[in-house]
Coordinates of C-alpha atoms in Angstrom, one line a residue:
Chain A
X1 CA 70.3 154.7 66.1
X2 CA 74.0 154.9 68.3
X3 CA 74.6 156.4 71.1
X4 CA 77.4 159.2 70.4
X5 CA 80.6 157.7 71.6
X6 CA 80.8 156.5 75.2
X7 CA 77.9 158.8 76.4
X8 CA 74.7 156.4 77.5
X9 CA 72.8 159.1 78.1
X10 CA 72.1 161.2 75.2
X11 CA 71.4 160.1 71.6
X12 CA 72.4 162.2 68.5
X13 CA 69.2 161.0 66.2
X14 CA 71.1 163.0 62.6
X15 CA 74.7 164.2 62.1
X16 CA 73.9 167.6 61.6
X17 CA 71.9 167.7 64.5
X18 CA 73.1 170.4 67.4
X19 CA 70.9 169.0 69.9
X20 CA 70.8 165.6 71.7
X21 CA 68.1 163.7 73.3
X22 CA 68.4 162.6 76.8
X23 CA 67.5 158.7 77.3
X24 CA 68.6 158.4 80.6
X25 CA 67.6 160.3 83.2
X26 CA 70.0 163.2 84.2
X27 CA 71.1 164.8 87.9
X28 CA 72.9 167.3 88.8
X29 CA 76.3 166.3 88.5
X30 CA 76.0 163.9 86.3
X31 CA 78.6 164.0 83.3
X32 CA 78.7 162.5 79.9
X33 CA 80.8 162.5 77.0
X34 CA 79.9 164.4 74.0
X35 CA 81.9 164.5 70.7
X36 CA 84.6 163.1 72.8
X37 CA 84.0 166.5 75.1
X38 CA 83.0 165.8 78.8
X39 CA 79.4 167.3 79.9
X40 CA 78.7 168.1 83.7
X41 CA 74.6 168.6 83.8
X42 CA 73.5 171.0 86.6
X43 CA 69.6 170.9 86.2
X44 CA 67.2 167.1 86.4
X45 CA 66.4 166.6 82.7
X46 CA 63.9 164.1 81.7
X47 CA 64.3 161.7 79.0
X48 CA 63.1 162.9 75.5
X49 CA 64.0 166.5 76.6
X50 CA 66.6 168.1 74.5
X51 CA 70.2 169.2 75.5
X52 CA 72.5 172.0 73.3
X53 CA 75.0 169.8 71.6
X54 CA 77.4 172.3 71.7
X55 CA 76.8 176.1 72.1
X56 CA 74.3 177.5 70.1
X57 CA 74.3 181.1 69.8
X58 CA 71.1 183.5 70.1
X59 CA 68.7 182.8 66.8
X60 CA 70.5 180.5 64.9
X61 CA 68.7 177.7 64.0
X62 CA 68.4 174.7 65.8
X63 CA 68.3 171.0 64.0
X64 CA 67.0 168.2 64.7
X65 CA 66.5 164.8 63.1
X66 CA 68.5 167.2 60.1
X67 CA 65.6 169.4 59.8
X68 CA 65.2 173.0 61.7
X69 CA 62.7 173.4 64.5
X70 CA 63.0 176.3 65.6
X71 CA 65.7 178.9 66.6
X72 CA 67.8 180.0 69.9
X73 CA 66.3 182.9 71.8
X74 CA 69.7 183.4 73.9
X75 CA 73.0 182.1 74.1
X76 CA 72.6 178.5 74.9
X77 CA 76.0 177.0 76.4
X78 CA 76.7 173.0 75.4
X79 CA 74.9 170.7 77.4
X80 CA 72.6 173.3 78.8
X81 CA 68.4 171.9 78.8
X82 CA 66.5 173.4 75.8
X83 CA 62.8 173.9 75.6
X84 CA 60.4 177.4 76.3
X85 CA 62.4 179.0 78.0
X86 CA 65.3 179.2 75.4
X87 CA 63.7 177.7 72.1
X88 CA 61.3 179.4 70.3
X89 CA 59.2 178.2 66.8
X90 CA 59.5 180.0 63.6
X91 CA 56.0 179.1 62.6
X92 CA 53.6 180.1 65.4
X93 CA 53.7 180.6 69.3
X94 CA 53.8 177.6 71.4
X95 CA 50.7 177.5 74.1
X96 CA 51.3 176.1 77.1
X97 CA 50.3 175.5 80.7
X98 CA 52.0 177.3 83.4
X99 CA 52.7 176.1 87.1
X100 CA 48.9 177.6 88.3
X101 CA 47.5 176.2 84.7
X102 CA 46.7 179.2 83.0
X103 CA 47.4 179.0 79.3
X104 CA 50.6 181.1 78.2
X105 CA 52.3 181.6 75.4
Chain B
X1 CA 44.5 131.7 60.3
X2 CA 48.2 131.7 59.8
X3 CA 50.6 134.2 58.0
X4 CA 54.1 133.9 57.1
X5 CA 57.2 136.2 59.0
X6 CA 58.9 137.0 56.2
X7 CA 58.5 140.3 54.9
X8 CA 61.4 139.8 52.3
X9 CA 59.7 136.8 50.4
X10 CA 56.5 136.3 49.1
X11 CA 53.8 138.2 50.2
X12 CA 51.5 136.3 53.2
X13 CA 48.3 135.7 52.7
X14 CA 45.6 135.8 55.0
X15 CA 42.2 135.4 55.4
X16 CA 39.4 137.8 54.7
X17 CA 36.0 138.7 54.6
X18 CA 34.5 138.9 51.1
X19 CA 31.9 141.5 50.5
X20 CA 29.6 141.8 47.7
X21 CA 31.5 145.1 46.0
X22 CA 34.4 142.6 46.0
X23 CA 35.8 144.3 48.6
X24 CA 37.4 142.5 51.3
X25 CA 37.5 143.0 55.6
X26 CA 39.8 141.7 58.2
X27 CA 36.8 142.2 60.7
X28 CA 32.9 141.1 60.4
X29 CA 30.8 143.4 62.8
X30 CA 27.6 145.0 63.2
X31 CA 27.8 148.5 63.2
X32 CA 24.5 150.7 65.1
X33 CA 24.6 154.0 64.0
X34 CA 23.0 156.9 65.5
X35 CA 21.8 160.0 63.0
X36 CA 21.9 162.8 65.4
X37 CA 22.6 162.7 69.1
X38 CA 19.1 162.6 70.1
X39 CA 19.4 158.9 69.0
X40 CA 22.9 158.1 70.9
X41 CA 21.6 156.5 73.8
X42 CA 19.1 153.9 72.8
X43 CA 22.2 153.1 70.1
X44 CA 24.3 152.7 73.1
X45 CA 21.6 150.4 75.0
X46 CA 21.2 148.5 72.4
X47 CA 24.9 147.5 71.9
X48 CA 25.8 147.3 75.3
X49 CA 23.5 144.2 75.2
X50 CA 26.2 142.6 72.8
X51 CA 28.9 143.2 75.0
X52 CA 32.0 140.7 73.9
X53 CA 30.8 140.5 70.3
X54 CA 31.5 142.4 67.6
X55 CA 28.4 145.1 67.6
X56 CA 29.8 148.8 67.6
X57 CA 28.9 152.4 67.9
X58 CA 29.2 155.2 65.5
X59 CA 27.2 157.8 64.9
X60 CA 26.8 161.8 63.4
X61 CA 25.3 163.8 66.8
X62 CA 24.3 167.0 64.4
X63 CA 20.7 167.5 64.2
X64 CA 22.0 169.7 60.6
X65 CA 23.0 168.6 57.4
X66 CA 26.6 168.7 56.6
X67 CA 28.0 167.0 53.2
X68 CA 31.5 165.6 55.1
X69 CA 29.4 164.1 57.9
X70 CA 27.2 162.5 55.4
X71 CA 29.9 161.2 53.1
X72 CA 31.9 159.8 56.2
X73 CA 28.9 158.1 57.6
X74 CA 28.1 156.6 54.0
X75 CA 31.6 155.3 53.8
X76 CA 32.0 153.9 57.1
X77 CA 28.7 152.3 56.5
X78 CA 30.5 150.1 53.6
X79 CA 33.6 150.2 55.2
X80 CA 34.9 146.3 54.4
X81 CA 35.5 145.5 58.1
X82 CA 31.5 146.1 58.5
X83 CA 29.2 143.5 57.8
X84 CA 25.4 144.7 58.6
X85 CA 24.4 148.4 59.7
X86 CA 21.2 149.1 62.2
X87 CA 20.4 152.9 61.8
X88 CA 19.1 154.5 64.8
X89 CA 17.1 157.8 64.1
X90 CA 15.2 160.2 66.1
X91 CA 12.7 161.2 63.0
X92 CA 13.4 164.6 63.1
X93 CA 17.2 165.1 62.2
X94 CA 17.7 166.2 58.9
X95 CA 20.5 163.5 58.5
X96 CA 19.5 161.5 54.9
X97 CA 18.6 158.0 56.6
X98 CA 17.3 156.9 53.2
X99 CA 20.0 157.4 51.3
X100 CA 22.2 155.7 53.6
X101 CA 19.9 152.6 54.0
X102 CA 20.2 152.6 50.3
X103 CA 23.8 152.6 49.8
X104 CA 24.0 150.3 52.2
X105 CA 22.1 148.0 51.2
X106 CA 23.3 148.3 47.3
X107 CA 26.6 147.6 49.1
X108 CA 25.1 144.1 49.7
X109 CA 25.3 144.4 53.7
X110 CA 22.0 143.7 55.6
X111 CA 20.6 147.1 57.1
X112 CA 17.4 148.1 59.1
X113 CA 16.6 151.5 60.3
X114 CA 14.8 152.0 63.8
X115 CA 12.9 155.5 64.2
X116 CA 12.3 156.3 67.6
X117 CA 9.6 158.4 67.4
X118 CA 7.4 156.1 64.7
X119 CA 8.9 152.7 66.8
X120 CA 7.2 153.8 70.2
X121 CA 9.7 155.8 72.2
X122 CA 13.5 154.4 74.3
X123 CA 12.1 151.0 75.2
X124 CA 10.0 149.9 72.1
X125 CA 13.6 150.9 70.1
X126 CA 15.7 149.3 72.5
X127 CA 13.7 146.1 71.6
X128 CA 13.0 146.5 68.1
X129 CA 16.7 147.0 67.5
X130 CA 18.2 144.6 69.9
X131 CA 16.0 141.7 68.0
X132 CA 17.3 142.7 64.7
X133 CA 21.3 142.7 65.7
X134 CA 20.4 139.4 66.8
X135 CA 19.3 137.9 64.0
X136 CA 21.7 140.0 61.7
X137 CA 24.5 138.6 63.8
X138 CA 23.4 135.3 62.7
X139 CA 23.4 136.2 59.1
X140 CA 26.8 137.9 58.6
X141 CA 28.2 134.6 60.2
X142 CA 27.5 133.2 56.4
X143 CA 29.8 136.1 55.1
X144 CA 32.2 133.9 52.7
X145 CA 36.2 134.1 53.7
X146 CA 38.5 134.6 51.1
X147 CA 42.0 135.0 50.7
X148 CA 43.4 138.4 51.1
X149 CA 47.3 139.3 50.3
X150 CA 48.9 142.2 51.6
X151 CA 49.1 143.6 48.9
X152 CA 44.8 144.4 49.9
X153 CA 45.3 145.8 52.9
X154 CA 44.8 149.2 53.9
X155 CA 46.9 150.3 57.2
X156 CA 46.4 154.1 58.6
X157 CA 48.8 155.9 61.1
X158 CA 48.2 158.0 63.5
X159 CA 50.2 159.3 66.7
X160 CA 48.7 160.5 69.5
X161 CA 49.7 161.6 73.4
X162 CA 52.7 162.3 72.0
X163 CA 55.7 163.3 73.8
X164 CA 59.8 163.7 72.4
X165 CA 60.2 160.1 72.6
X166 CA 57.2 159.2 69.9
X167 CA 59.6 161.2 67.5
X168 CA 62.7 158.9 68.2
X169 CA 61.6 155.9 68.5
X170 CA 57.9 154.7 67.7
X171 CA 57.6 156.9 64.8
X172 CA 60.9 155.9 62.9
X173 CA 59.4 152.6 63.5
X174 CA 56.6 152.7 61.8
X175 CA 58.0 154.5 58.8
X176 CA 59.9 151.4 58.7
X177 CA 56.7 149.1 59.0
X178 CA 55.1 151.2 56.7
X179 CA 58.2 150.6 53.7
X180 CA 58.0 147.1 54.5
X181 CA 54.1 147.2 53.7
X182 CA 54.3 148.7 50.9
X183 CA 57.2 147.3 49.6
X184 CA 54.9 144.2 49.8
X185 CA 52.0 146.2 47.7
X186 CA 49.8 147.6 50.5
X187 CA 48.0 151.0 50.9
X188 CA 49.6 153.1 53.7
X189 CA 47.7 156.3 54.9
X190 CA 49.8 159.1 57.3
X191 CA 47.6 162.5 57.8
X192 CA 47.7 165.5 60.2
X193 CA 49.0 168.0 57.5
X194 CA 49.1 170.4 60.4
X195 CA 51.8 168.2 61.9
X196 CA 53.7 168.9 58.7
X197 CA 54.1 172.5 59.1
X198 CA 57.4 173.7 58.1
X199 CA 58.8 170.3 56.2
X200 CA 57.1 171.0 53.3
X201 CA 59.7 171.2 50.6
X202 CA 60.8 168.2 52.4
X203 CA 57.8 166.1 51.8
X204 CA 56.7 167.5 48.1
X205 CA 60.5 166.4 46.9
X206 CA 58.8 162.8 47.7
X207 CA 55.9 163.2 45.0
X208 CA 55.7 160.9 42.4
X209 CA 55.3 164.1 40.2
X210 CA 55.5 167.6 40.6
X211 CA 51.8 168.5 40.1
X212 CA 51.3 166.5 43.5
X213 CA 54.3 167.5 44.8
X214 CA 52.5 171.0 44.7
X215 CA 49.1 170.0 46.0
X216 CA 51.3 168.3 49.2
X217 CA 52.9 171.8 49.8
X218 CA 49.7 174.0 49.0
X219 CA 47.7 171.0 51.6
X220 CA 50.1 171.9 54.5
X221 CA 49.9 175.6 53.7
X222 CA 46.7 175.6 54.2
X223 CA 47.3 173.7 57.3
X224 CA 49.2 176.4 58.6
X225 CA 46.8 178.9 57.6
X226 CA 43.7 177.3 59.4
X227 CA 45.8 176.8 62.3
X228 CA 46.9 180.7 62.5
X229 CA 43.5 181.3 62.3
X230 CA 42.7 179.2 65.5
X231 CA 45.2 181.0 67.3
X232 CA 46.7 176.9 68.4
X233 CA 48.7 174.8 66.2
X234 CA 48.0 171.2 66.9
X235 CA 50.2 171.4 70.3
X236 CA 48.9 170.0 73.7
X237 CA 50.6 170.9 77.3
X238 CA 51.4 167.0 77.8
X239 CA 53.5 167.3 74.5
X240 CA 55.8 170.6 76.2
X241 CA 56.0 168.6 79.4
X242 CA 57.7 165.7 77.2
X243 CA 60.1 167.7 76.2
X244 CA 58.8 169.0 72.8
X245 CA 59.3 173.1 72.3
X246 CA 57.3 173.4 68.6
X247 CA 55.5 172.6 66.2
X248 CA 58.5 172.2 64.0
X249 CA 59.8 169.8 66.5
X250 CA 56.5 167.9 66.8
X251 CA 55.7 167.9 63.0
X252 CA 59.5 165.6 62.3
X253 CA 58.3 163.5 65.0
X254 CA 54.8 162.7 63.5
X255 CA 56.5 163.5 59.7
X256 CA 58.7 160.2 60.0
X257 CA 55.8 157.6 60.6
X258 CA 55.7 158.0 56.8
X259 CA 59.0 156.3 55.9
X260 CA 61.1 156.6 52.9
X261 CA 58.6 155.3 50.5
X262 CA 57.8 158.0 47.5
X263 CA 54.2 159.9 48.2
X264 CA 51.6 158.2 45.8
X265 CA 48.8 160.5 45.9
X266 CA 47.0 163.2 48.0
X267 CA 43.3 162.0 49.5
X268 CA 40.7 163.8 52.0
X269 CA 38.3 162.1 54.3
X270 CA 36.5 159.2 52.7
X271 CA 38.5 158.7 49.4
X272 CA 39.9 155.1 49.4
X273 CA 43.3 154.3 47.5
X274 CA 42.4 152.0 44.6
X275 CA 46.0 151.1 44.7
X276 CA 49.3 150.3 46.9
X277 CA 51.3 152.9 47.9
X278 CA 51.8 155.6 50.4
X279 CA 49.3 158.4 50.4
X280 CA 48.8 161.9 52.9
X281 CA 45.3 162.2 54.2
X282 CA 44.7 165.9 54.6
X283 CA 42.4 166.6 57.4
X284 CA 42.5 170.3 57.1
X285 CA 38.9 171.5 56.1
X286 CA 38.8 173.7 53.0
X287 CA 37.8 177.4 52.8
X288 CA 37.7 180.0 56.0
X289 CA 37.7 178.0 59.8
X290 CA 33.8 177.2 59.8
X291 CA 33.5 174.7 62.6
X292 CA 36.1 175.0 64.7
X293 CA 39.1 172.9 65.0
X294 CA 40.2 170.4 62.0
X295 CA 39.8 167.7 64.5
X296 CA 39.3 167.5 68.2
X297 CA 40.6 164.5 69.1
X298 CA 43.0 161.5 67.9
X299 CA 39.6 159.7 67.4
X300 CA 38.2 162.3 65.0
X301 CA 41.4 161.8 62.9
X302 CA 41.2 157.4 63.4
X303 CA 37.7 157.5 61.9
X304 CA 39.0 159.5 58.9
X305 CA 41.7 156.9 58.4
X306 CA 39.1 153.8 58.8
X307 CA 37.0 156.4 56.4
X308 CA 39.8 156.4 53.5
X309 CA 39.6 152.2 54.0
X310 CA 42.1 151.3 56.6
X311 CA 41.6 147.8 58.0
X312 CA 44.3 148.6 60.7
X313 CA 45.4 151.8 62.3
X314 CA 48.6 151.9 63.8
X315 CA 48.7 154.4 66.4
X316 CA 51.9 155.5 68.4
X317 CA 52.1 157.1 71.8
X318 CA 54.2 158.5 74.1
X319 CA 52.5 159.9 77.1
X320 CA 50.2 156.3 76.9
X321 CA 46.7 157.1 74.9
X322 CA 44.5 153.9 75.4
X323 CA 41.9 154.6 72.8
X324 CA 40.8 152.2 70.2
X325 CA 38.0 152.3 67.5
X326 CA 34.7 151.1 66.7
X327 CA 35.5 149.0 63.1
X328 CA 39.0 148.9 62.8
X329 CA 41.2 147.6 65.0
X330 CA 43.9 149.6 66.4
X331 CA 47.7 148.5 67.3
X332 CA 49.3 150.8 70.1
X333 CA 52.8 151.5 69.6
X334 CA 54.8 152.8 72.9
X335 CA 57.9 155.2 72.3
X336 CA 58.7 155.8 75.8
X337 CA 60.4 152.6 77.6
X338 CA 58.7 154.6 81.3
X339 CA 55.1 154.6 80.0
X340 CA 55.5 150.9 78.5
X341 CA 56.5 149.9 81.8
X342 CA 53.2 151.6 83.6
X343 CA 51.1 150.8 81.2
X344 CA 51.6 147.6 78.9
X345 CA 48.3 146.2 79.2
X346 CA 47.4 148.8 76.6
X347 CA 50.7 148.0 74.2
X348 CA 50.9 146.1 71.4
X349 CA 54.5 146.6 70.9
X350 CA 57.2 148.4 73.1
X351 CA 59.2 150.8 70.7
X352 CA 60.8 152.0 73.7
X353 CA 63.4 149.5 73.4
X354 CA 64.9 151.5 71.3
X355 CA 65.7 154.8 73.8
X356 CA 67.2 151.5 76.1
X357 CA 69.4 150.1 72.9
X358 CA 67.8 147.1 73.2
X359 CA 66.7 147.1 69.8
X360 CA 67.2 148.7 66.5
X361 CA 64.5 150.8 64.3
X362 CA 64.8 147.9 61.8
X363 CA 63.8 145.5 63.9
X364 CA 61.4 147.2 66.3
X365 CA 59.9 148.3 62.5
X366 CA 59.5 144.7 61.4
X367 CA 58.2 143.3 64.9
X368 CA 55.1 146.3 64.0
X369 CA 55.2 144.6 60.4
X370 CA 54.5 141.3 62.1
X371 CA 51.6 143.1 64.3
X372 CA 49.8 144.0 60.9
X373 CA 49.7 140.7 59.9
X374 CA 48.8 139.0 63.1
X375 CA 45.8 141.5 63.5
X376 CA 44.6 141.4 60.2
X377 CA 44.8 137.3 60.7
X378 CA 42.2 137.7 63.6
X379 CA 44.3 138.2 66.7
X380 CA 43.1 140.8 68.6
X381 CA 45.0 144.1 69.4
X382 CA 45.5 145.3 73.3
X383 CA 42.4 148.1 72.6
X384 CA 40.4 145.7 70.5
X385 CA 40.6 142.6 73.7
X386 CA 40.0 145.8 76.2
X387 CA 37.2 146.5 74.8
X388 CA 37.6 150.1 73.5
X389 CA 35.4 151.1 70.4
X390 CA 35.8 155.2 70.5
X391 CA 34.5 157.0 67.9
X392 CA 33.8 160.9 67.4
X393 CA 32.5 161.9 64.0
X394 CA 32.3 166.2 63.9
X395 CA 31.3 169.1 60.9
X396 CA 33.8 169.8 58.4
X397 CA 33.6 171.5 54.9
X398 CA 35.9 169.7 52.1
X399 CA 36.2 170.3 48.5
X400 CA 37.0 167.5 46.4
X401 CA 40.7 166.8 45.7
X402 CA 42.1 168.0 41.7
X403 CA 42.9 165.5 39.5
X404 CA 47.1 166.1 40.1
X405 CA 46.3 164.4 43.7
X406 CA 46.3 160.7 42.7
X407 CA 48.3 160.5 39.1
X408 CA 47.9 157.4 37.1

């Protein structure tokens, strides 16, 4: 397992992947190199969060590790965080907490 | 005690525990077992008076009958690792006490049965079964040691407290360990078909035939059925606020803790793999949701591994669970570099080196290799020298697997 080219931040875990896992910590303003493309974050994303390889457009399928996990409910832009808010399962609804810890899908 | 490094060469061997069925343990403990819930605390008394030997709690709380509880408790009873059984009953349960005694002691194992009503009440069982650990300690001390190759081991996985980096790191890791082992001839156990939900074409291309490449896609079908039905798939909050979005996403990250080895059978709760290879333990109870959830805990799904025979669980985290298990040792396997930091008292080995690129797969995957060994050879795991020894044990419904699931 690499790190894609000079970034130190996010690892690519298969080629066909179109997301990338943050090991490092990210700020705002923080930048990184993707496929030899530079990335300026504007949000904190913590490590083993996810981050749009490149832009993925609204429901096509997102891979990771090769294998689909779900598809895009919007138009993601590359480097851009992914989880609830723009990711959604094929299978069933993901149940989570919100901020006053009431159970929401 | 002493085991070889090299996974490559020939196979270590290591000492064991030879029990009458010719089966062999890596462990030699007393195990006090409770037959409905009424009976839980004078279990507990009595082991807490044995506190830094190897006396351990398990135990069915249901005060009615139910065939999975009964076969679980019947082969955790005989379970190699366990050397002599105290049963603990109320008098009223309907739980088959004779029938387990029985096995048990056809098994070869010493076994007594306290029952608290005809013993006298709390105290008079306290006693009663306090002086006959004590003297059964003694006995099992005679238990003959034998060698025991790898190729005899049993090793079950689990992850639990999950979070994105137990998908990147730890898990890949074992899947490594777990080619290594059975490259080397042992029995390796992965489970949680619900964590499998959407890979299945995936996993059944891995049968050794296509009959059980079938019953591996219809197991996680019905996975995804039951789960439906409980309106939850097996998704916590912790795991979103690690970064996982889906199940999907979850199910590669708990998928890959099986390696690259081809899929040797198909077993449910309490069926033992007569022979080396990698097998999927389905948890999913058969038939309509009955009794809730297939398993409410990481510990309901560690006593179903130690249940099919593992020796050895190896269980990875992310968020930092600390459990362990009464009978089997279990090795904790960190994925996230942060949470091995904060919390490496309860490690066994820091996958998280990997997320730092301080270390490869390969080699974080034959450090866990090692691990097996050195815990099978007597060393105690992190959980095991803490002093954990959770166990839940809950109602399920199973049918028995076809005969496609384990092909000759």
């Amino acid at each position: 397992m690499q790190s894609e080219g000079k970034s130190r931040k996010l690892l690519r875990i298969h080629p066909d992947d179109n997301v990338l896992i943050v090991v490092s910590p990210v700020s705002p303003g923080d930048r990184d190199l993707v496929d030899g493309r530079e990335l300026v974050f504007t949000q904190n994303i913590a490590i083993g969060h996810k981050v749009a390889a490149r832009e993925i457009k609204a429901a096509e399928k997102v891979y990771k590790c090769g294998v689909p996990i779900g598809s895009a409910k919007e138009l993601i832009p590359a480097g851009a965080h992914m989880h609830l808010h723009n990711l959604k399962s094929d299978y069933i609804a993901t149940y989570t907490l919100d901020k006053d810890n009431v159970f929401v899908k | 005690m002493s085991s070889s490094s090299n996974p490559s060469g020939n196979s270590p061997v290591l000492q064991g525990f030879l029990r009458s069925d010719g089966r062999k343990g890596i462990r030699n403990c007393i195990v006090v077992a409770y037959l409905v819930e009424c009976a839980h605390h004078v279990a507990r008394e009595i082991v807490d008076s044995f506190r830094g030997q190897p006396v351990h709690v398990i135990g069915f709380g249901g005060c009615y009958p139910n065939a999975y509880a009964d076969r679980m408790m019947n082969r955790l009873c005989t379970h190699p690792n366990v050397g002599g059984v105290l049963l603990l009953s109320l008098g009223c349960e309907s739980f088959n006490r004779h029938r387990l005694a029985q096995n048990i002691a056809e098994s070869g194992r010493p076994v007594s049965a306290v029952v608290i009503q005809q013993a006298g009440g709390t105290r008079k069982s306290i006693e009663a079964g306090t002086a006959w650990v004590r003297q059964a300690l003694r006995q099992i001390a005679d238990v003959p040691r034998t060698p025991l190759a790898v190729n005899e081991l049993v090793v079950g996985t689990i992850c639990g407290g999950s979070d994105a980096t137990s998908g990147i790191s730890a898990n890949p890791a074992v899947g490594r360990a777990f080619d290594l082992l059975v490259q080397q001839g042992a029995a390796t156990i992965f489970e949680e078909t619900g964590e499998m939900i959407g890979l299945e074409d995936v996993m059944s291309a891995r049968a050794i035939t296509p009959e059980l490449g079938h019953e591996l896609k219809q197991s996680v079908e019905k996975a995804a059925y039951y789960y439906k039905q409980m309106g939850h798939a097996s998704f916590a909050p912790g795991n979103a606020e690690g970064g996982l979005t889906t199940i999907e996403e979850k199910s590669i990250g708990a998928y890959c803790k099986s390696g690259d080895s081809a899929i040797s059978g198909l077993i449910k709760p309490g069926d033992v793999p007569r022979k080396g290879g990698l097998y999927l333990l389905d948890v999913v109870p058969d038939g309509e949701p009955r009794f809730g959830f297939p398993n409410i805990n990481d510990n309901a799904e560690i006593a179903e591994l130690i249940a099919c025979g593992s020796h050895v669980i190896l269980f990875t985290t992310g968020r930092g669970s600390v459990v362990g298990s009464a009978i089997s040792p279990v090795i904790k396997v960190c994925a996230n570099p942060e949470t091995y930091d904060r919390m490496s008292d309860d490690m066994d080995v820091n996958a998280g080196k990997i997320l730092r690129l301080e270390a490869t797969v390969d080699e974080v995957g034959r450090e866990i290799y090692q691990k097996v060994l050195d815990v099978a050879s007597g060393m105690q795991s992190c959980s095991e020298s803490l002093g954990h020894q959770e166990f839940v044990l809950t109602y399920k419904s199973f049918e028995p697997i076809g005969p496609a699931c384990l092909p000759a």
